[in-house]
Coordinates of C-alpha atoms and ligand atoms in Angstrom, one line a residue:
M1 CA 0.0 0.0 0.0
I2 CA 1.2 3.5 -0.8
Y3 CA -0.3 6.2 1.3
L4 CA -0.4 9.6 -0.3
D5 CA -3.2 11.3 1.8
Y6 CA -1.1 12.9 4.5
A7 CA -3.2 16.1 4.4
A8 CA -6.2 14.0 5.5
A9 CA -4.5 12.1 8.3
T10 CA -1.0 11.0 9.2
P11 CA 0.1 7.7 10.9
V12 CA 1.0 8.1 14.6
R13 CA 4.8 7.9 15.0
R14 CA 6.3 5.1 17.1
E15 CA 7.8 7.8 19.5
V16 CA 4.3 9.3 19.9
K17 CA 2.7 5.9 20.6
E18 CA 5.4 5.1 23.2
A19 CA 4.9 8.5 25.0
M20 CA 1.1 7.8 25.0
E21 CA 1.2 4.2 26.2
P22 CA 1.6 4.7 30.0
Y23 CA -1.3 7.0 30.2
F24 CA -3.8 4.3 29.1
E25 CA -3.1 2.0 32.0
D26 CA -0.3 2.7 34.4
F27 CA -1.1 6.5 34.9
A28 CA -4.8 6.4 34.0
G29 CA -5.7 9.0 36.6
N30 CA -8.1 12.0 36.0
A31 CA -6.0 15.1 35.6
S32 CA -8.3 16.9 38.1
S33 CA -7.8 14.3 40.9
I34 CA -5.5 15.4 43.8
H35 CA -3.9 12.0 44.3
A36 CA -0.6 10.9 42.7
Y37 CA -2.3 9.4 39.7
G38 CA -4.1 12.7 39.0
R39 CA -0.9 14.7 39.6
K40 CA 0.9 12.5 37.1
A41 CA -1.8 13.1 34.4
R42 CA -1.8 16.9 35.2
S43 CA 1.9 17.2 34.8
A44 CA 1.8 15.2 31.5
I45 CA -0.7 17.7 30.2
H46 CA 1.5 20.6 31.5
E47 CA 4.5 19.1 29.6
A48 CA 2.5 18.7 26.4
R49 CA 1.2 22.3 26.6
R50 CA 4.8 23.4 27.1
E51 CA 6.0 21.5 24.0
L52 CA 3.3 23.0 21.8
S53 CA 3.7 26.5 23.1
L54 CA 7.4 26.3 22.4
F55 CA 6.9 24.9 19.0
V56 CA 4.4 27.7 18.0
G57 CA 6.0 30.6 19.9
C58 CA 3.4 31.5 22.6
S59 CA 3.2 31.2 26.3
S60 CA 1.8 27.9 27.7
D61 CA -1.2 29.5 29.3
E62 CA -2.4 30.7 25.9
I63 CA -2.9 27.1 24.7
V64 CA -6.3 25.3 25.3
F65 CA -6.5 21.6 24.4
T66 CA -9.5 20.6 22.5
S67 CA -10.9 17.6 20.6
G68 CA -9.3 18.7 17.2
G69 CA -9.2 21.4 14.6
T70 CA -13.0 21.6 14.2
E71 CA -13.6 22.2 17.9
S72 CA -10.8 24.8 18.1
I73 CA -12.2 26.7 15.2
H74 CA -15.7 26.6 16.5
A75 CA -14.6 27.7 20.0
A76 CA -12.5 30.6 18.5
I77 CA -15.2 32.0 16.3
F78 CA -18.2 31.3 18.5
G79 CA -16.4 32.3 21.7
A80 CA -15.3 35.6 20.2
W81 CA -18.9 36.3 19.2
L82 CA -20.2 35.4 22.6
A83 CA -17.9 38.0 24.2
Q84 CA -18.9 40.8 22.0
Q85 CA -22.3 40.2 20.6
Q86 CA -22.9 43.8 19.8
K87 CA -20.5 43.4 16.9
R88 CA -22.4 41.7 14.2
H89 CA -20.1 41.2 11.2
I90 CA -17.4 38.7 10.4
V91 CA -15.0 38.5 7.4
T92 CA -13.7 35.3 6.0
T93 CA -12.7 33.7 2.7
A94 CA -14.4 31.4 0.2
I95 CA -11.6 28.7 0.5
E96 CA -11.8 28.1 4.3
H97 CA -12.4 24.6 5.7
H98 CA -16.1 23.8 6.4
A99 CA -15.3 23.9 10.1
V100 CA -15.0 27.7 9.6
L101 CA -17.7 28.1 6.9
H102 CA -20.4 26.1 8.7
T103 CA -19.7 27.7 12.1
L104 CA -20.3 31.0 10.3
T105 CA -23.5 29.7 8.8
L106 CA -24.7 28.9 12.4
L107 CA -23.8 32.4 13.4
E108 CA -25.7 33.8 10.4
E109 CA -28.8 32.1 11.7
L110 CA -28.2 34.0 15.0
G111 CA -28.1 37.3 13.2
V112 CA -24.4 37.8 12.4
E113 CA -23.5 39.1 8.8
V114 CA -20.7 37.3 7.1
T115 CA -18.6 38.8 4.2
V116 CA -16.9 36.1 2.2
V117 CA -13.8 37.4 0.4
E118 CA -13.0 35.8 -2.9
T119 CA -9.4 34.6 -3.8
D120 CA -7.4 34.4 -7.0
S121 CA -7.4 31.3 -9.1
R122 CA -4.8 29.7 -6.9
G123 CA -6.6 30.4 -3.7
Q124 CA -4.5 33.5 -2.7
V125 CA -6.4 36.1 -0.6
S126 CA -5.6 39.8 -1.1
T127 CA -4.9 42.0 1.8
D128 CA -6.6 44.9 0.1
D129 CA -9.8 42.8 -0.4
V130 CA -9.8 41.8 3.3
L131 CA -9.3 45.4 4.4
R132 CA -12.2 46.6 2.1
A133 CA -14.5 44.1 3.6
I134 CA -14.1 45.3 7.2
R135 CA -16.8 47.5 8.6
S136 CA -17.2 49.6 11.8
D137 CA -19.1 46.6 13.4
T138 CA -16.6 43.9 12.3
L139 CA -15.8 41.5 15.2
L140 CA -13.4 39.1 13.5
V141 CA -11.5 38.2 10.5
S142 CA -10.9 34.5 9.9
V143 CA -8.4 33.5 7.2
M144 CA -6.6 30.1 7.1
S145 CA -2.8 30.0 6.9
V146 CA -2.5 27.0 4.5
N147 CA -5.3 25.7 2.4
N148 CA -5.9 22.0 2.7
E149 CA -6.9 21.2 -0.9
L150 CA -4.5 23.4 -2.9
G151 CA -1.7 23.9 -0.4
T152 CA -1.9 27.7 -0.9
I153 CA 0.1 29.6 1.7
E154 CA -1.7 32.8 2.7
P155 CA 0.2 35.9 3.6
I156 CA -1.1 35.6 7.2
G157 CA 1.6 37.8 8.9
E158 CA 1.1 40.6 6.4
L159 CA -2.6 40.2 6.5
V160 CA -2.9 40.3 10.3
R161 CA -0.5 43.3 10.6
A162 CA -2.5 45.3 8.0
V163 CA -5.8 44.5 9.7
K164 CA -4.4 45.4 13.1
N165 CA -2.8 48.6 11.9
A166 CA -6.0 49.8 10.3
H167 CA -8.5 48.3 12.8
P168 CA -6.8 47.5 16.2
K169 CA -10.0 46.2 17.8
V170 CA -10.9 43.7 15.0
L171 CA -9.9 40.2 16.1
F172 CA -8.1 37.8 13.9
H173 CA -8.4 34.0 13.8
S174 CA -6.3 31.7 11.6
D175 CA -7.0 28.0 10.9
M176 CA -3.4 26.7 11.2
V177 CA -4.3 23.1 10.9
Q178 CA -2.4 22.5 7.6
A179 CA 0.3 25.0 8.5
L180 CA 1.6 22.9 11.4
P181 CA 3.3 20.3 9.1
A182 CA 4.1 22.8 6.4
K183 CA 5.9 25.8 7.8
R184 CA 7.5 27.0 11.0
I185 CA 5.0 29.0 13.0
D186 CA 6.0 31.7 15.3
L187 CA 3.0 33.4 16.9
R188 CA 5.3 36.2 18.3
D189 CA 5.7 37.4 14.7
V190 CA 2.1 36.7 13.6
P191 CA -0.2 38.8 15.9
V192 CA -3.3 36.7 15.4
D193 CA -5.6 36.5 18.4
F194 CA -6.6 32.9 17.8
A195 CA -5.0 30.0 16.0
S196 CA -6.4 26.5 15.6
F197 CA -4.3 23.3 15.5
S198 CA -4.9 19.6 15.1
A199 CA -2.6 16.7 16.1
H200 CA -3.5 14.2 13.5
K201 CA -1.8 16.2 10.7
V202 CA 1.6 16.0 12.5
H203 CA 1.6 12.3 13.3
G204 CA -0.2 12.7 16.5
P205 CA -3.5 10.9 17.4
K206 CA -6.8 11.9 16.0
G207 CA -9.4 13.6 18.2
V208 CA -7.1 16.1 19.9
G209 CA -6.2 19.7 18.9
A210 CA -5.5 23.0 20.5
L211 CA -6.7 26.6 20.3
F212 CA -4.3 29.5 20.9
I213 CA -6.0 32.4 22.5
R214 CA -3.7 35.5 22.9
K215 CA -3.6 36.8 26.4
G216 CA -6.3 39.5 26.9
T217 CA -8.4 38.7 24.0
P218 CA -12.1 39.1 24.6
W219 CA -13.5 35.6 24.5
R220 CA -16.0 33.4 26.3
S221 CA -16.0 29.6 26.5
T222 CA -18.8 27.8 24.8
L223 CA -18.2 24.4 26.4
R224 CA -19.2 24.7 30.1
G225 CA -19.0 22.3 32.9
G226 CA -15.9 21.4 35.0
S227 CA -13.1 23.9 35.4
Q228 CA -10.6 22.1 33.2
E229 CA -8.3 24.1 30.9
R230 CA -8.7 27.0 33.3
E231 CA -12.4 27.1 32.6
R232 CA -11.8 27.5 28.9
R233 CA -12.8 24.0 27.9
A234 CA -14.8 21.9 30.3
G235 CA -14.6 18.1 30.2
T236 CA -12.1 15.5 31.4
E237 CA -8.9 15.8 29.4
N238 CA -8.0 13.1 26.9
V239 CA -4.7 12.7 28.7
P240 CA -3.1 10.0 26.3
A241 CA -4.1 12.1 23.2
I242 CA -2.8 15.3 24.7
V243 CA 0.5 13.6 25.6
G244 CA 0.7 12.3 22.0
F245 CA 0.1 15.8 20.5
G246 CA 3.0 17.0 22.8
A247 CA 5.2 14.2 21.7
A248 CA 4.4 14.8 18.0
V249 CA 5.3 18.5 18.0
K250 CA 8.5 17.7 20.1
W251 CA 9.6 15.2 17.4
L252 CA 8.8 17.8 14.7
D253 CA 10.7 20.5 16.5
A254 CA 13.7 18.3 16.8
N255 CA 13.6 17.0 13.3
W256 CA 12.2 20.0 11.3
E257 CA 15.0 20.2 8.8
D258 CA 14.8 16.5 7.8
H259 CA 11.0 16.5 7.7
E260 CA 11.0 19.6 5.4
T261 CA 13.8 18.3 3.2
V262 CA 12.1 14.9 2.6
I263 CA 8.7 16.5 1.9
R264 CA 10.2 19.0 -0.5
S265 CA 12.1 16.4 -2.3
R266 CA 9.3 13.9 -2.6
S267 CA 6.9 16.7 -3.7
R268 CA 9.3 17.8 -6.4
Q269 CA 9.7 14.2 -7.7
L270 CA 6.0 13.8 -7.7
R271 CA 5.1 17.0 -9.4
E272 CA 7.8 16.7 -12.1
G273 CA 6.6 13.1 -12.8
L274 CA 2.9 14.0 -12.8
L275 CA 3.4 16.8 -15.3
L276 CA 5.0 14.3 -17.7
V277 CA 1.7 12.4 -17.8
P278 CA -0.2 13.7 -20.9
G279 CA -3.1 15.9 -20.2
V280 CA -2.2 17.0 -16.7
S281 CA -2.4 20.5 -15.3
L282 CA -1.2 21.7 -11.9
N283 CA -4.0 23.3 -9.8
S284 CA -1.7 24.0 -6.8
P285 CA 0.4 27.1 -6.7
T286 CA 4.1 26.4 -7.3
D287 CA 5.0 28.3 -4.2
G288 CA 2.4 26.5 -1.9
A289 CA 2.9 24.1 1.0
P290 CA 5.1 21.3 -0.1
H291 CA 3.1 18.4 1.2
I292 CA 0.1 19.1 -1.1
T293 CA -0.1 18.7 -4.8
N294 CA -3.5 19.1 -6.6
V295 CA -3.6 18.2 -10.2
R296 CA -6.2 17.8 -13.0
F297 CA -6.2 14.8 -15.3
I298 CA -8.0 16.2 -18.3
G299 CA -10.8 13.8 -19.4
V300 CA -10.5 11.5 -16.4
R301 CA -13.1 11.6 -13.6
A302 CA -11.4 11.8 -10.2
D303 CA -13.8 9.4 -8.5
R304 CA -13.0 6.7 -11.1
L305 CA -9.3 7.4 -10.9
L306 CA -9.4 7.3 -7.1
M307 CA -11.1 3.9 -7.1
R308 CA -8.8 2.4 -9.6
L309 CA -5.7 3.7 -7.7
D310 CA -7.2 2.3 -4.5
L311 CA -7.5 -1.1 -6.2
E312 CA -3.8 -0.7 -7.1
G313 CA -3.0 0.0 -3.5
I314 CA -2.5 3.7 -3.7
A315 CA -4.4 6.1 -1.5
V316 CA -5.0 9.6 -2.6
S317 CA -8.0 11.9 -2.4
A318 CA -10.1 14.3 -4.3
G319 CA -9.7 16.9 -1.5
S320 CA -13.4 16.7 -0.7
A321 CA -16.0 14.3 0.5
C322 CA -16.3 11.2 -1.5
T323 CA -19.1 9.0 -0.5
A324 CA -20.2 5.8 -2.3
G325 CA -18.7 6.8 -5.5
S326 CA -20.4 10.2 -5.7
L327 CA -18.1 13.2 -5.5
E328 CA -19.1 16.5 -4.1
P329 CA -17.4 19.2 -6.2
S330 CA -14.8 20.9 -4.1
H331 CA -16.0 24.3 -2.8
V332 CA -12.3 25.4 -2.7
L333 CA -11.7 24.7 -6.4
M334 CA -15.1 26.1 -7.4
A335 CA -14.3 29.3 -5.4
C336 CA -11.0 29.6 -7.3
G337 CA -13.0 29.8 -10.5
F338 CA -12.3 26.2 -11.8
D339 CA -15.4 25.0 -13.8
E340 CA -17.2 21.9 -12.5
V341 CA -15.7 19.5 -15.1
S342 CA -12.2 20.4 -14.1
V343 CA -13.0 20.2 -10.4
R344 CA -14.4 16.7 -11.0
E345 CA -11.2 15.7 -12.7
S346 CA -8.9 17.0 -9.9
V347 CA -7.0 14.9 -7.4
R348 CA -5.0 15.8 -4.3
F349 CA -1.7 13.9 -3.6
S350 CA -0.2 14.7 -0.2
V351 CA 3.2 13.4 0.9
G352 CA 4.8 13.0 4.3
D353 CA 8.2 12.5 5.7
R354 CA 7.8 8.8 5.5
T355 CA 7.0 8.8 1.8
T356 CA 9.8 7.1 -0.1
E357 CA 11.3 7.8 -3.5
A358 CA 10.3 4.3 -4.6
E359 CA 6.7 4.9 -3.6
I360 CA 6.6 8.0 -5.7
Q361 CA 8.1 6.3 -8.6
E362 CA 5.6 3.4 -8.4
T363 CA 2.8 5.9 -8.0
L364 CA 3.9 7.8 -11.1
T365 CA 4.1 4.6 -13.2
T366 CA 0.7 3.4 -12.0
V367 CA -1.0 6.8 -12.4
A368 CA 0.3 7.1 -16.0
R369 CA -1.0 3.5 -16.8
V370 CA -4.4 3.9 -15.1
V371 CA -5.0 7.4 -16.6
S372 CA -4.3 6.2 -20.1
Q373 CA -6.6 3.1 -19.5
L374 CA -9.4 5.3 -18.2
R375 CA -9.0 7.7 -21.1
N376 CA -9.2 4.8 -23.6
V377 CA -11.9 2.7 -22.0
V378 CA -14.3 5.3 -20.4
P379 CA -15.8 7.7 -22.9
Ligands
LIG401 N1 -8.9 22.9 9.0 C1 -8.2 22.4 8.0 C2 -7.5 23.2 7.1 C3 -8.2 21.0 7.9 O1 -7.4 20.4 6.9 C4 -8.9 20.2 8.8 C5 -8.9 18.7 8.7 O2 -8.8 18.1 7.7 C6 -9.6 20.8 9.8 C7 -9.6 22.2 9.9 C8 -10.4 20.0 10.9 O3 -9.5 19.4 11.8 P1 -10.0 18.1 12.6 O4 -10.1 17.0 11.7 O5 -8.9 17.9 13.6 O6 -11.3 18.5 13.3

């Protein structure tokens, strides 16, 4: 099997699994308990928080652990609105993950107005367009750092600084879920108020993430109950998963150069090879996140290609929900102005630091053969 869907999920590293292991059985205490088991769990969470805050450049009390990217995004946007409900306008972009767009739909039902800024044909957001969309009652701007389907890297630092210079009270959230494996993040240089992260994109476990909330940002928790996470996220902490997230970013921090070098090299090999297949065009920007390569195979339906590749033991994705053979056209590609036919012929390959040269080579050979067969057989 060749796995080329790292943007969807990454395998848990051995080091991460080993770090998590004791917290399932030996140290299975509740982190709120005062006995030794509880203290052990609490100190493990403390350590994971420290690892993540060091990795992204913030102080550890600005990190709230959550159940993943979706919850972090929801908490950031909804919690910002809860704290300042008199402000009734939010700005976002058309290429955000559904976690952002659907949270905003919910807020629209509650009377919030949302302005969706368009992007260029590669998913790049313009700072001027964002500034133009801001009104006197704008609460928040939410722009992702790296797009999950195309790999487009948004100019987040420049964008946040421009927004803050012109409108110091407007809050800024960035979905950094795909940025975590793609680029070094330093929240001291990028003055966002909120940033959302997820562990399973960086070889941590699924179902755990984090929300960065800059100190002093007006925000209210939406998940109430116990006083966990300093009353910012109620509920017994998923200790093994949080420990795994900490171990995953610790590994990444220590091995960043190797991680980046391997991904860049595999991505180059993949792109160069794919572009040699007749009738292929690159949808991703050439300067995007190296782990994501989105291409169109002209005349070949992506759902058919995906199924054929799956039978050949190669896992890729269309970058959007694919259920029972029917493919929802990607809202990201549609927003970039691709027509529906080209969207339905587009496939996302995403590599990781475990991807080997031989796997890419085999993928290229198989893709060329299957694409040619599908073009010949299927009208
Ligand atoms: N944002 C982006 C850009 C993503 O790629 C994903 C996951 O695919 C999410 C948010 C949601 O994260 P999670 O799966 O941890 O809820």
